[in-house]
Amino acid sequence: MVFKKAKKREALGEAGLLEYAVRALAAKMRTERELRRLMKRRAAEGDDGERAMNAVVRRLKELNYLSDTRFAADYTRLRKENEKFGQRRVQQDLAAKGVASETVGKAVSAAYAGVDEVALAREYVARKRMKQPAGERKQQETARVMGRLLRAGFSAGTVFKVLREWGVEVEEVDVGEGVDESGDN
């Protein structure tokens, strides 16, 4: 089998990068960091490419096409309403996408204000069709359910409440110093 070498794309100038960035944003909402990563592959190397990318980002912000604050608010709302994720999961995902921690904190606090975390965890369990641990392997199934709920961003206290509602006997353990039940670290 013969493979052809990938064609070397010509570096884009400021106008080409702007067009590329607008198409990328039209396809999917992105953070500034994600957009810069995409543009870096298409921009000229060195200071010229950096200046062009900075100009494009500045222009996109002026046009209100690019906003990490809006991205964080929309992302948080969608993950809460559609995926039924807990606060911690959304905070971690936004931090991984390069959103400033202050922006993440405000967006998550606003979206999860007044939300009953136990009810949200129940909705997550229903959405994922998780079964109540039973039978010979009850202990392993309980551990699996606990792990899934913790990875979904729910606090340990919430996980224990959900399991107790199912009639599963669990002992609460101290999950670590400096971590409280509210999700604020």
mmCIF file with all atom_site columns, N, CA and C in Angstrom, residues 88-162:
data_model
loop_
_atom_site.group_PDB
_atom_site.id
_atom_site.type_symbol
_atom_site.label_atom_id
_atom_site.label_alt_id
_atom_site.label_comp_id
_atom_site.label_asym_id
_atom_site.label_entity_id
_atom_site.label_seq_id
_atom_site.pdbx_PDB_ins_code
_atom_site.Cartn_x
_atom_site.Cartn_y
_atom_site.Cartn_z
_atom_site.occupancy
_atom_site.B_iso_or_equiv
_atom_site.pdbx_formal_charge
_atom_site.auth_seq_id
_atom_site.auth_comp_id
_atom_site.auth_asym_id
_atom_site.auth_atom_id
_atom_site.pdbx_PDB_model_num
ATOM 1   N N  . ARG A 1 88  ? -19.136 19.518  39.930 1.00 0.00 ? 88  ARG A N  1
ATOM 2   C CA . ARG A 1 88  ? -17.688 19.249  39.854 1.00 0.00 ? 88  ARG A CA 1
ATOM 3   C C  . ARG A 1 88  ? -17.259 18.806  38.471 1.00 0.00 ? 88  ARG A C  1
ATOM 4   N N  . ARG A 1 89  ? -18.056 17.977  37.832 1.00 0.00 ? 89  ARG A N  1
ATOM 5   C CA . ARG A 1 89  ? -17.714 17.495  36.495 1.00 0.00 ? 89  ARG A CA 1
ATOM 6   C C  . ARG A 1 89  ? -17.666 18.659  35.511 1.00 0.00 ? 89  ARG A C  1
ATOM 7   N N  . VAL A 1 90  ? -18.645 19.549  35.589 1.00 0.00 ? 90  VAL A N  1
ATOM 8   C CA . VAL A 1 90  ? -18.705 20.691  34.685 1.00 0.00 ? 90  VAL A CA 1
ATOM 9   C C  . VAL A 1 90  ? -17.523 21.621  34.941 1.00 0.00 ? 90  VAL A C  1
ATOM 10  N N  . GLN A 1 91  ? -17.186 21.848  36.213 1.00 0.00 ? 91  GLN A N  1
ATOM 11  C CA . GLN A 1 91  ? -16.035 22.691  36.553 1.00 0.00 ? 91  GLN A CA 1
ATOM 12  C C  . GLN A 1 91  ? -14.753 22.115  35.963 1.00 0.00 ? 91  GLN A C  1
ATOM 13  N N  . GLN A 1 92  ? -14.568 20.820  36.106 1.00 0.00 ? 92  GLN A N  1
ATOM 14  C CA . GLN A 1 92  ? -13.357 20.176  35.591 1.00 0.00 ? 92  GLN A CA 1
ATOM 15  C C  . GLN A 1 92  ? -13.297 20.251  34.067 1.00 0.00 ? 92  GLN A C  1
ATOM 16  N N  . ASP A 1 93  ? -14.423 20.030  33.413 1.00 0.00 ? 93  ASP A N  1
ATOM 17  C CA . ASP A 1 93  ? -14.457 20.078  31.949 1.00 0.00 ? 93  ASP A CA 1
ATOM 18  C C  . ASP A 1 93  ? -14.131 21.476  31.436 1.00 0.00 ? 93  ASP A C  1
ATOM 19  N N  . LEU A 1 94  ? -14.697 22.493  32.059 1.00 0.00 ? 94  LEU A N  1
ATOM 20  C CA . LEU A 1 94  ? -14.430 23.863  31.626 1.00 0.00 ? 94  LEU A CA 1
ATOM 21  C C  . LEU A 1 94  ? -12.973 24.247  31.877 1.00 0.00 ? 94  LEU A C  1
ATOM 22  N N  . ALA A 1 95  ? -12.425 23.826  32.998 1.00 0.00 ? 95  ALA A N  1
ATOM 23  C CA . ALA A 1 95  ? -11.014 24.114  33.279 1.00 0.00 ? 95  ALA A CA 1
ATOM 24  C C  . ALA A 1 95  ? -10.123 23.439  32.239 1.00 0.00 ? 95  ALA A C  1
ATOM 25  N N  . ALA A 1 96  ? -10.468 22.223  31.849 1.00 0.00 ? 96  ALA A N  1
ATOM 26  C CA . ALA A 1 96  ? -9.691  21.505  30.832 1.00 0.00 ? 96  ALA A CA 1
ATOM 27  C C  . ALA A 1 96  ? -9.779  22.190  29.473 1.00 0.00 ? 96  ALA A C  1
ATOM 28  N N  . LYS A 1 97  ? -10.868 22.895  29.222 1.00 0.00 ? 97  LYS A N  1
ATOM 29  C CA . LYS A 1 97  ? -11.028 23.606  27.955 1.00 0.00 ? 97  LYS A CA 1
ATOM 30  C C  . LYS A 1 97  ? -10.356 24.976  27.968 1.00 0.00 ? 97  LYS A C  1
ATOM 31  N N  . GLY A 1 98  ? -9.759  25.342  29.098 1.00 0.00 ? 98  GLY A N  1
ATOM 32  C CA . GLY A 1 98  ? -8.996  26.579  29.157 1.00 0.00 ? 98  GLY A CA 1
ATOM 33  C C  . GLY A 1 98  ? -9.772  27.809  29.566 1.00 0.00 ? 98  GLY A C  1
ATOM 34  N N  . VAL A 1 99  ? -10.920 27.635  30.178 1.00 0.00 ? 99  VAL A N  1
ATOM 35  C CA . VAL A 1 99  ? -11.695 28.776  30.647 1.00 0.00 ? 99  VAL A CA 1
ATOM 36  C C  . VAL A 1 99  ? -11.132 29.205  32.002 1.00 0.00 ? 99  VAL A C  1
ATOM 37  N N  . ALA A 1 100 ? -11.020 30.503  32.217 1.00 0.00 ? 100 ALA A N  1
ATOM 38  C CA . ALA A 1 100 ? -10.476 31.042  33.463 1.00 0.00 ? 100 ALA A CA 1
ATOM 39  C C  . ALA A 1 100 ? -11.308 30.567  34.651 1.00 0.00 ? 100 ALA A C  1
ATOM 40  N N  . SER A 1 101 ? -10.639 30.281  35.761 1.00 0.00 ? 101 SER A N  1
ATOM 41  C CA . SER A 1 101 ? -11.330 29.722  36.924 1.00 0.00 ? 101 SER A CA 1
ATOM 42  C C  . SER A 1 101 ? -12.394 30.671  37.474 1.00 0.00 ? 101 SER A C  1
ATOM 43  N N  . GLU A 1 102 ? -12.164 31.973  37.402 1.00 0.00 ? 102 GLU A N  1
ATOM 44  C CA . GLU A 1 102 ? -13.162 32.936  37.869 1.00 0.00 ? 102 GLU A CA 1
ATOM 45  C C  . GLU A 1 102 ? -14.428 32.847  37.012 1.00 0.00 ? 102 GLU A C  1
ATOM 46  N N  . THR A 1 103 ? -14.241 32.734  35.711 1.00 0.00 ? 103 THR A N  1
ATOM 47  C CA . THR A 1 103 ? -15.370 32.612  34.781 1.00 0.00 ? 103 THR A CA 1
ATOM 48  C C  . THR A 1 103 ? -16.111 31.305  35.022 1.00 0.00 ? 103 THR A C  1
ATOM 49  N N  . VAL A 1 104 ? -15.368 30.230  35.252 1.00 0.00 ? 104 VAL A N  1
ATOM 50  C CA . VAL A 1 104 ? -15.969 28.921  35.534 1.00 0.00 ? 104 VAL A CA 1
ATOM 51  C C  . VAL A 1 104 ? -16.810 29.004  36.805 1.00 0.00 ? 104 VAL A C  1
ATOM 52  N N  . GLY A 1 105 ? -16.240 29.587  37.838 1.00 0.00 ? 105 GLY A N  1
ATOM 53  C CA . GLY A 1 105 ? -16.947 29.701  39.116 1.00 0.00 ? 105 GLY A CA 1
ATOM 54  C C  . GLY A 1 105 ? -18.257 30.440  38.988 1.00 0.00 ? 105 GLY A C  1
ATOM 55  N N  . LYS A 1 106 ? -18.237 31.566  38.275 1.00 0.00 ? 106 LYS A N  1
ATOM 56  C CA . LYS A 1 106 ? -19.466 32.352  38.106 1.00 0.00 ? 106 LYS A CA 1
ATOM 57  C C  . LYS A 1 106 ? -20.519 31.585  37.306 1.00 0.00 ? 106 LYS A C  1
ATOM 58  N N  . ALA A 1 107 ? -20.106 30.953  36.217 1.00 0.00 ? 107 ALA A N  1
ATOM 59  C CA . ALA A 1 107 ? -21.051 30.234  35.358 1.00 0.00 ? 107 ALA A CA 1
ATOM 60  C C  . ALA A 1 107 ? -21.670 29.049  36.095 1.00 0.00 ? 107 ALA A C  1
ATOM 61  N N  . VAL A 1 108 ? -20.848 28.288  36.781 1.00 0.00 ? 108 VAL A N  1
ATOM 62  C CA . VAL A 1 108 ? -21.346 27.098  37.485 1.00 0.00 ? 108 VAL A CA 1
ATOM 63  C C  . VAL A 1 108 ? -22.233 27.504  38.656 1.00 0.00 ? 108 VAL A C  1
ATOM 64  N N  . SER A 1 109 ? -21.821 28.526  39.392 1.00 0.00 ? 109 SER A N  1
ATOM 65  C CA . SER A 1 109 ? -22.639 28.994  40.520 1.00 0.00 ? 109 SER A CA 1
ATOM 66  C C  . SER A 1 109 ? -24.004 29.460  40.051 1.00 0.00 ? 109 SER A C  1
ATOM 67  N N  . ALA A 1 110 ? -24.028 30.211  38.952 1.00 0.00 ? 110 ALA A N  1
ATOM 68  C CA . ALA A 1 110 ? -25.304 30.717  38.436 1.00 0.00 ? 110 ALA A CA 1
ATOM 69  C C  . ALA A 1 110 ? -26.195 29.577  37.946 1.00 0.00 ? 110 ALA A C  1
ATOM 70  N N  . ALA A 1 111 ? -25.622 28.616  37.247 1.00 0.00 ? 111 ALA A N  1
ATOM 71  C CA . ALA A 1 111 ? -26.422 27.533  36.675 1.00 0.00 ? 111 ALA A CA 1
ATOM 72  C C  . ALA A 1 111 ? -26.938 26.564  37.739 1.00 0.00 ? 111 ALA A C  1
ATOM 73  N N  . TYR A 1 112 ? -26.154 26.328  38.778 1.00 0.00 ? 112 TYR A N  1
ATOM 74  C CA . TYR A 1 112 ? -26.529 25.341  39.784 1.00 0.00 ? 112 TYR A CA 1
ATOM 75  C C  . TYR A 1 112 ? -27.149 25.961  41.035 1.00 0.00 ? 112 TYR A C  1
ATOM 76  N N  . ALA A 1 113 ? -27.406 27.272  41.016 1.00 0.00 ? 113 ALA A N  1
ATOM 77  C CA . ALA A 1 113 ? -28.037 27.929  42.165 1.00 0.00 ? 113 ALA A CA 1
ATOM 78  C C  . ALA A 1 113 ? -29.449 27.356  42.337 1.00 0.00 ? 113 ALA A C  1
ATOM 79  N N  . GLY A 1 114 ? -29.731 26.886  43.527 1.00 0.00 ? 114 GLY A N  1
ATOM 80  C CA . GLY A 1 114 ? -31.060 26.365  43.813 1.00 0.00 ? 114 GLY A CA 1
ATOM 81  C C  . GLY A 1 114 ? -31.346 24.986  43.262 1.00 0.00 ? 114 GLY A C  1
ATOM 82  N N  . VAL A 1 115 ? -30.343 24.312  42.697 1.00 0.00 ? 115 VAL A N  1
ATOM 83  C CA . VAL A 1 115 ? -30.552 22.976  42.143 1.00 0.00 ? 115 VAL A CA 1
ATOM 84  C C  . VAL A 1 115 ? -30.400 21.942  43.260 1.00 0.00 ? 115 VAL A C  1
ATOM 85  N N  . ASP A 1 116 ? -31.354 21.032  43.348 1.00 0.00 ? 116 ASP A N  1
ATOM 86  C CA . ASP A 1 116 ? -31.283 19.931  44.301 1.00 0.00 ? 116 ASP A CA 1
ATOM 87  C C  . ASP A 1 116 ? -30.356 18.870  43.701 1.00 0.00 ? 116 ASP A C  1
ATOM 88  N N  . GLU A 1 117 ? -29.161 18.740  44.280 1.00 0.00 ? 117 GLU A N  1
ATOM 89  C CA . GLU A 1 117 ? -28.164 17.836  43.715 1.00 0.00 ? 117 GLU A CA 1
ATOM 90  C C  . GLU A 1 117 ? -28.621 16.377  43.772 1.00 0.00 ? 117 GLU A C  1
ATOM 91  N N  . VAL A 1 118 ? -29.353 16.014  44.803 1.00 0.00 ? 118 VAL A N  1
ATOM 92  C CA . VAL A 1 118 ? -29.838 14.639  44.917 1.00 0.00 ? 118 VAL A CA 1
ATOM 93  C C  . VAL A 1 118 ? -30.847 14.352  43.797 1.00 0.00 ? 118 VAL A C  1
ATOM 94  N N  . ALA A 1 119 ? -31.727 15.290  43.529 1.00 0.00 ? 119 ALA A N  1
ATOM 95  C CA . ALA A 1 119 ? -32.698 15.113  42.444 1.00 0.00 ? 119 ALA A CA 1
ATOM 96  C C  . ALA A 1 119 ? -31.982 15.026  41.097 1.00 0.00 ? 119 ALA A C  1
ATOM 97  N N  . LEU A 1 120 ? -30.946 15.846  40.914 1.00 0.00 ? 120 LEU A N  1
ATOM 98  C CA . LEU A 1 120 ? -30.173 15.805  39.677 1.00 0.00 ? 120 LEU A CA 1
ATOM 99  C C  . LEU A 1 120 ? -29.460 14.457  39.533 1.00 0.00 ? 120 LEU A C  1
ATOM 100 N N  . ALA A 1 121 ? -28.950 13.930  40.646 1.00 0.00 ? 121 ALA A N  1
ATOM 101 C CA . ALA A 1 121 ? -28.298 12.616  40.623 1.00 0.00 ? 121 ALA A CA 1
ATOM 102 C C  . ALA A 1 121 ? -29.305 11.524  40.267 1.00 0.00 ? 121 ALA A C  1
ATOM 103 N N  . ARG A 1 122 ? -30.523 11.646  40.789 1.00 0.00 ? 122 ARG A N  1
ATOM 104 C CA . ARG A 1 122 ? -31.574 10.675  40.437 1.00 0.00 ? 122 ARG A CA 1
ATOM 105 C C  . ARG A 1 122 ? -31.876 10.731  38.938 1.00 0.00 ? 122 ARG A C  1
ATOM 106 N N  . GLU A 1 123 ? -31.929 11.948  38.385 1.00 0.00 ? 123 GLU A N  1
ATOM 107 C CA . GLU A 1 123 ? -32.167 12.108  36.948 1.00 0.00 ? 123 GLU A CA 1
ATOM 108 C C  . GLU A 1 123 ? -31.015 11.486  36.141 1.00 0.00 ? 123 GLU A C  1
ATOM 109 N N  . TYR A 1 124 ? -29.789 11.657  36.632 1.00 0.00 ? 124 TYR A N  1
ATOM 110 C CA . TYR A 1 124 ? -28.628 11.061  35.961 1.00 0.00 ? 124 TYR A CA 1
ATOM 111 C C  . TYR A 1 124 ? -28.740 9.540   35.973 1.00 0.00 ? 124 TYR A C  1
ATOM 112 N N  . VAL A 1 125 ? -29.094 8.987   37.122 1.00 0.00 ? 125 VAL A N  1
ATOM 113 C CA . VAL A 1 125 ? -29.255 7.533   37.257 1.00 0.00 ? 125 VAL A CA 1
ATOM 114 C C  . VAL A 1 125 ? -30.321 7.031   36.287 1.00 0.00 ? 125 VAL A C  1
ATOM 115 N N  . ALA A 1 126 ? -31.433 7.735   36.199 1.00 0.00 ? 126 ALA A N  1
ATOM 116 C CA . ALA A 1 126 ? -32.511 7.336   35.289 1.00 0.00 ? 126 ALA A CA 1
ATOM 117 C C  . ALA A 1 126 ? -32.050 7.456   33.834 1.00 0.00 ? 126 ALA A C  1
ATOM 118 N N  . ARG A 1 127 ? -31.338 8.532   33.519 1.00 0.00 ? 127 ARG A N  1
ATOM 119 C CA . ARG A 1 127 ? -30.877 8.753   32.147 1.00 0.00 ? 127 ARG A CA 1
ATOM 120 C C  . ARG A 1 127 ? -29.920 7.648   31.709 1.00 0.00 ? 127 ARG A C  1
ATOM 121 N N  . LYS A 1 128 ? -29.076 7.209   32.633 1.00 0.00 ? 128 LYS A N  1
ATOM 122 C CA . LYS A 1 128 ? -28.089 6.171   32.332 1.00 0.00 ? 128 LYS A CA 1
ATOM 123 C C  . LYS A 1 128 ? -28.626 4.759   32.563 1.00 0.00 ? 128 LYS A C  1
ATOM 124 N N  . ARG A 1 129 ? -29.880 4.686   32.989 1.00 0.00 ? 129 ARG A N  1
ATOM 125 C CA . ARG A 1 129 ? -30.538 3.392   33.244 1.00 0.00 ? 129 ARG A CA 1
ATOM 126 C C  . ARG A 1 129 ? -29.719 2.503   34.171 1.00 0.00 ? 129 ARG A C  1
ATOM 127 N N  . MET A 1 130 ? -29.239 3.107   35.234 1.00 0.00 ? 130 MET A N  1
ATOM 128 C CA . MET A 1 130 ? -28.439 2.360   36.199 1.00 0.00 ? 130 MET A CA 1
ATOM 129 C C  . MET A 1 130 ? -29.374 1.535   37.082 1.00 0.00 ? 130 MET A C  1
ATOM 130 N N  . LYS A 1 131 ? -28.957 0.315   37.346 1.00 0.00 ? 131 LYS A N  1
ATOM 131 C CA . LYS A 1 131 ? -29.773 -0.611  38.129 1.00 0.00 ? 131 LYS A CA 1
ATOM 132 C C  . LYS A 1 131 ? -29.364 -0.562  39.598 1.00 0.00 ? 131 LYS A C  1
ATOM 133 N N  . GLN A 1 132 ? -30.328 -0.832  40.451 1.00 0.00 ? 132 GLN A N  1
ATOM 134 C CA . GLN A 1 132 ? -30.090 -0.891  41.877 1.00 0.00 ? 132 GLN A CA 1
ATOM 135 C C  . GLN A 1 132 ? -29.203 -2.104  42.175 1.00 0.00 ? 132 GLN A C  1
ATOM 136 N N  . PRO A 1 133 ? -28.109 -1.909  42.921 1.00 0.00 ? 133 PRO A N  1
ATOM 137 C CA . PRO A 1 133 ? -27.228 -3.040  43.231 1.00 0.00 ? 133 PRO A CA 1
ATOM 138 C C  . PRO A 1 133 ? -27.980 -4.135  43.989 1.00 0.00 ? 133 PRO A C  1
ATOM 139 N N  . ALA A 1 134 ? -27.817 -5.385  43.542 1.00 0.00 ? 134 ALA A N  1
ATOM 140 C CA . ALA A 1 134 ? -28.483 -6.519  44.190 1.00 0.00 ? 134 ALA A CA 1
ATOM 141 C C  . ALA A 1 134 ? -27.740 -7.800  43.837 1.00 0.00 ? 134 ALA A C  1
ATOM 142 N N  . GLY A 1 135 ? -28.082 -8.851  44.526 1.00 0.00 ? 135 GLY A N  1
ATOM 143 C CA . GLY A 1 135 ? -27.536 -10.164 44.210 1.00 0.00 ? 135 GLY A CA 1
ATOM 144 C C  . GLY A 1 135 ? -26.195 -10.436 44.865 1.00 0.00 ? 135 GLY A C  1
ATOM 145 N N  . GLU A 1 136 ? -25.517 -11.457 44.324 1.00 0.00 ? 136 GLU A N  1
ATOM 146 C CA . GLU A 1 136 ? -24.242 -11.907 44.879 1.00 0.00 ? 136 GLU A CA 1
ATOM 147 C C  . GLU A 1 136 ? -23.160 -10.836 44.787 1.00 0.00 ? 136 GLU A C  1
ATOM 148 N N  . ARG A 1 137 ? -23.194 -10.076 43.725 1.00 0.00 ? 137 ARG A N  1
ATOM 149 C CA . ARG A 1 137 ? -22.142 -9.087  43.474 1.00 0.00 ? 137 ARG A CA 1
ATOM 150 C C  . ARG A 1 137 ? -22.578 -7.682  43.896 1.00 0.00 ? 137 ARG A C  1
ATOM 151 N N  . LYS A 1 138 ? -23.396 -7.609  44.920 1.00 0.00 ? 138 LYS A N  1
ATOM 152 C CA . LYS A 1 138 ? -23.959 -6.334  45.359 1.00 0.00 ? 138 LYS A CA 1
ATOM 153 C C  . LYS A 1 138 ? -22.862 -5.327  45.723 1.00 0.00 ? 138 LYS A C  1
ATOM 154 N N  . GLN A 1 139 ? -21.835 -5.810  46.380 1.00 0.00 ? 139 GLN A N  1
ATOM 155 C CA . GLN A 1 139 ? -20.761 -4.903  46.805 1.00 0.00 ? 139 GLN A CA 1
ATOM 156 C C  . GLN A 1 139 ? -20.023 -4.314  45.595 1.00 0.00 ? 139 GLN A C  1
ATOM 157 N N  . GLN A 1 140 ? -19.716 -5.149  44.608 1.00 0.00 ? 140 GLN A N  1
ATOM 158 C CA . GLN A 1 140 ? -19.032 -4.661  43.406 1.00 0.00 ? 140 GLN A CA 1
ATOM 159 C C  . GLN A 1 140 ? -19.932 -3.712  42.615 1.00 0.00 ? 140 GLN A C  1
ATOM 160 N N  . GLU A 1 141 ? -21.217 -4.047  42.524 1.00 0.00 ? 141 GLU A N  1
ATOM 161 C CA . GLU A 1 141 ? -22.150 -3.186  41.799 1.00 0.00 ? 141 GLU A CA 1
ATOM 162 C C  . GLU A 1 141 ? -22.315 -1.848  42.506 1.00 0.00 ? 141 GLU A C  1
ATOM 163 N N  . THR A 1 142 ? -22.334 -1.872  43.829 1.00 0.00 ? 142 THR A N  1
ATOM 164 C CA . THR A 1 142 ? -22.427 -0.632  44.599 1.00 0.00 ? 142 THR A CA 1
ATOM 165 C C  . THR A 1 142 ? -21.214 0.238   44.335 1.00 0.00 ? 142 THR A C  1
ATOM 166 N N  . ALA A 1 143 ? -20.046 -0.371  44.322 1.00 0.00 ? 143 ALA A N  1
ATOM 167 C CA . ALA A 1 143 ? -18.810 0.382   44.050 1.00 0.00 ? 143 ALA A CA 1
ATOM 168 C C  . ALA A 1 143 ? -18.827 0.967   42.641 1.00 0.00 ? 143 ALA A C  1
ATOM 169 N N  . ARG A 1 144 ? -19.355 0.214   41.691 1.00 0.00 ? 144 ARG A N  1
ATOM 170 C CA . ARG A 1 144 ? -19.426 0.693   40.314 1.00 0.00 ? 144 ARG A CA 1
ATOM 171 C C  . ARG A 1 144 ? -20.367 1.890   40.208 1.00 0.00 ? 144 ARG A C  1
ATOM 172 N N  . VAL A 1 145 ? -21.532 1.800   40.851 1.00 0.00 ? 145 VAL A N  1
ATOM 173 C CA . VAL A 1 145 ? -22.504 2.900   40.838 1.00 0.00 ? 145 VAL A CA 1
ATOM 174 C C  . VAL A 1 145 ? -21.903 4.135   41.512 1.00 0.00 ? 145 VAL A C  1
ATOM 175 N N  . MET A 1 146 ? -21.242 3.916   42.636 1.00 0.00 ? 146 MET A N  1
ATOM 176 C CA . MET A 1 146 ? -20.603 5.035   43.347 1.00 0.00 ? 146 MET A CA 1
ATOM 177 C C  . MET A 1 146 ? -19.586 5.719   42.445 1.00 0.00 ? 146 MET A C  1
ATOM 178 N N  . GLY A 1 147 ? -18.763 4.936   41.778 1.00 0.00 ? 147 GLY A N  1
ATOM 179 C CA . GLY A 1 147 ? -17.746 5.493   40.891 1.00 0.00 ? 147 GLY A CA 1
ATOM 180 C C  . GLY A 1 147 ? -18.353 6.294   39.758 1.00 0.00 ? 147 GLY A C  1
ATOM 181 N N  . ARG A 1 148 ? -19.413 5.763   39.161 1.00 0.00 ? 148 ARG A N  1
ATOM 182 C CA . ARG A 1 148 ? -20.060 6.483   38.047 1.00 0.00 ? 148 ARG A CA 1
ATOM 183 C C  . ARG A 1 148 ? -20.646 7.803   38.511 1.00 0.00 ? 148 ARG A C  1
ATOM 184 N N  . LEU A 1 149 ? -21.280 7.805   39.683 1.00 0.00 ? 149 LEU A N  1
ATOM 185 C CA . LEU A 1 149 ? -21.874 9.043   40.189 1.00 0.00 ? 149 LEU A CA 1
ATOM 186 C C  . LEU A 1 149 ? -20.794 10.062  40.569 1.00 0.00 ? 149 LEU A C  1
ATOM 187 N N  . LEU A 1 150 ? -19.713 9.588   41.149 1.00 0.00 ? 150 LEU A N  1
ATOM 188 C CA . LEU A 1 150 ? -18.621 10.512  41.498 1.00 0.00 ? 150 LEU A CA 1
ATOM 189 C C  . LEU A 1 150 ? -17.975 11.088  40.242 1.00 0.00 ? 150 LEU A C  1
ATOM 190 N N  . ARG A 1 151 ? -17.780 10.259  39.218 1.00 0.00 ? 151 ARG A N  1
ATOM 191 C CA . ARG A 1 151 ? -17.208 10.754  37.954 1.00 0.00 ? 151 ARG A CA 1
ATOM 192 C C  . ARG A 1 151 ? -18.155 11.704  37.236 1.00 0.00 ? 151 ARG A C  1
ATOM 193 N N  . ALA A 1 152 ? -19.455 11.564  37.487 1.00 0.00 ? 152 ALA A N  1
ATOM 194 C CA . ALA A 1 152 ? -20.444 12.461  36.884 1.00 0.00 ? 152 ALA A CA 1
ATOM 195 C C  . ALA A 1 152 ? -20.481 13.808  37.600 1.00 0.00 ? 152 ALA A C  1
ATOM 196 N N  . GLY A 1 153 ? -19.702 13.938  38.680 1.00 0.00 ? 153 GLY A N  1
ATOM 197 C CA . GLY A 1 153 ? -19.563 15.236  39.332 1.00 0.00 ? 153 GLY A CA 1
ATOM 198 C C  . GLY A 1 153 ? -20.392 15.451  40.574 1.00 0.00 ? 153 GLY A C  1
ATOM 199 N N  . PHE A 1 154 ? -20.933 14.397  41.145 1.00 0.00 ? 154 PHE A N  1
ATOM 200 C CA . PHE A 1 154 ? -21.743 14.547  42.342 1.00 0.00 ? 154 PHE A CA 1
ATOM 201 C C  . PHE A 1 154 ? -20.883 14.372  43.587 1.00 0.00 ? 154 PHE A C  1
ATOM 202 N N  . SER A 1 155 ? -21.259 15.070  44.655 1.00 0.00 ? 155 SER A N  1
ATOM 203 C CA . SER A 1 155 ? -20.504 14.983  45.905 1.00 0.00 ? 155 SER A CA 1
ATOM 204 C C  . SER A 1 155 ? -20.726 13.615  46.548 1.00 0.00 ? 155 SER A C  1
ATOM 205 N N  . ALA A 1 156 ? -19.803 13.242  47.411 1.00 0.00 ? 156 ALA A N  1
ATOM 206 C CA . ALA A 1 156 ? -19.905 11.950  48.089 1.00 0.00 ? 156 ALA A CA 1
ATOM 207 C C  . ALA A 1 156 ? -21.183 11.873  48.911 1.00 0.00 ? 156 ALA A C  1
ATOM 208 N N  . GLY A 1 157 ? -21.565 12.954  49.567 1.00 0.00 ? 157 GLY A N  1
ATOM 209 C CA . GLY A 1 157 ? -22.792 12.973  50.361 1.00 0.00 ? 157 GLY A CA 1
ATOM 210 C C  . GLY A 1 157 ? -24.019 12.686  49.513 1.00 0.00 ? 157 GLY A C  1
ATOM 211 N N  . THR A 1 158 ? -24.054 13.241  48.326 1.00 0.00 ? 158 THR A N  1
ATOM 212 C CA . THR A 1 158 ? -25.170 13.005  47.412 1.00 0.00 ? 158 THR A CA 1
ATOM 213 C C  . THR A 1 158 ? -25.206 11.550  46.970 1.00 0.00 ? 158 THR A C  1
ATOM 214 N N  . VAL A 1 159 ? -24.043 10.994  46.663 1.00 0.00 ? 159 VAL A N  1
ATOM 215 C CA . VAL A 1 159 ? -23.961 9.592   46.237 1.00 0.00 ? 159 VAL A CA 1
ATOM 216 C C  . VAL A 1 159 ? -24.493 8.684   47.338 1.00 0.00 ? 159 VAL A C  1
ATOM 217 N N  . PHE A 1 160 ? -24.092 8.949   48.584 1.00 0.00 ? 160 PHE A N  1
ATOM 218 C CA . PHE A 1 160 ? -24.557 8.128   49.699 1.00 0.00 ? 160 PHE A CA 1
ATOM 219 C C  . PHE A 1 160 ? -26.070 8.249   49.889 1.00 0.00 ? 160 PHE A C  1
ATOM 220 N N  . LYS A 1 161 ? -26.631 9.443   49.703 1.00 0.00 ? 161 LYS A N  1
ATOM 221 C CA . LYS A 1 161 ? -28.081 9.625   49.833 1.00 0.00 ? 161 LYS A CA 1
ATOM 222 C C  . LYS A 1 161 ? -28.829 8.820   48.774 1.00 0.00 ? 161 LYS A C  1
ATOM 223 N N  . VAL A 1 162 ? -28.341 8.845   47.541 1.00 0.00 ? 162 VAL A N  1
ATOM 224 C CA . VAL A 1 162 ? -28.980 8.093   46.461 1.00 0.00 ? 162 VAL A CA 1
ATOM 225 C C  . VAL A 1 162 ? -28.929 6.595   46.768 1.00 0.00 ? 162 VAL A C  1
#
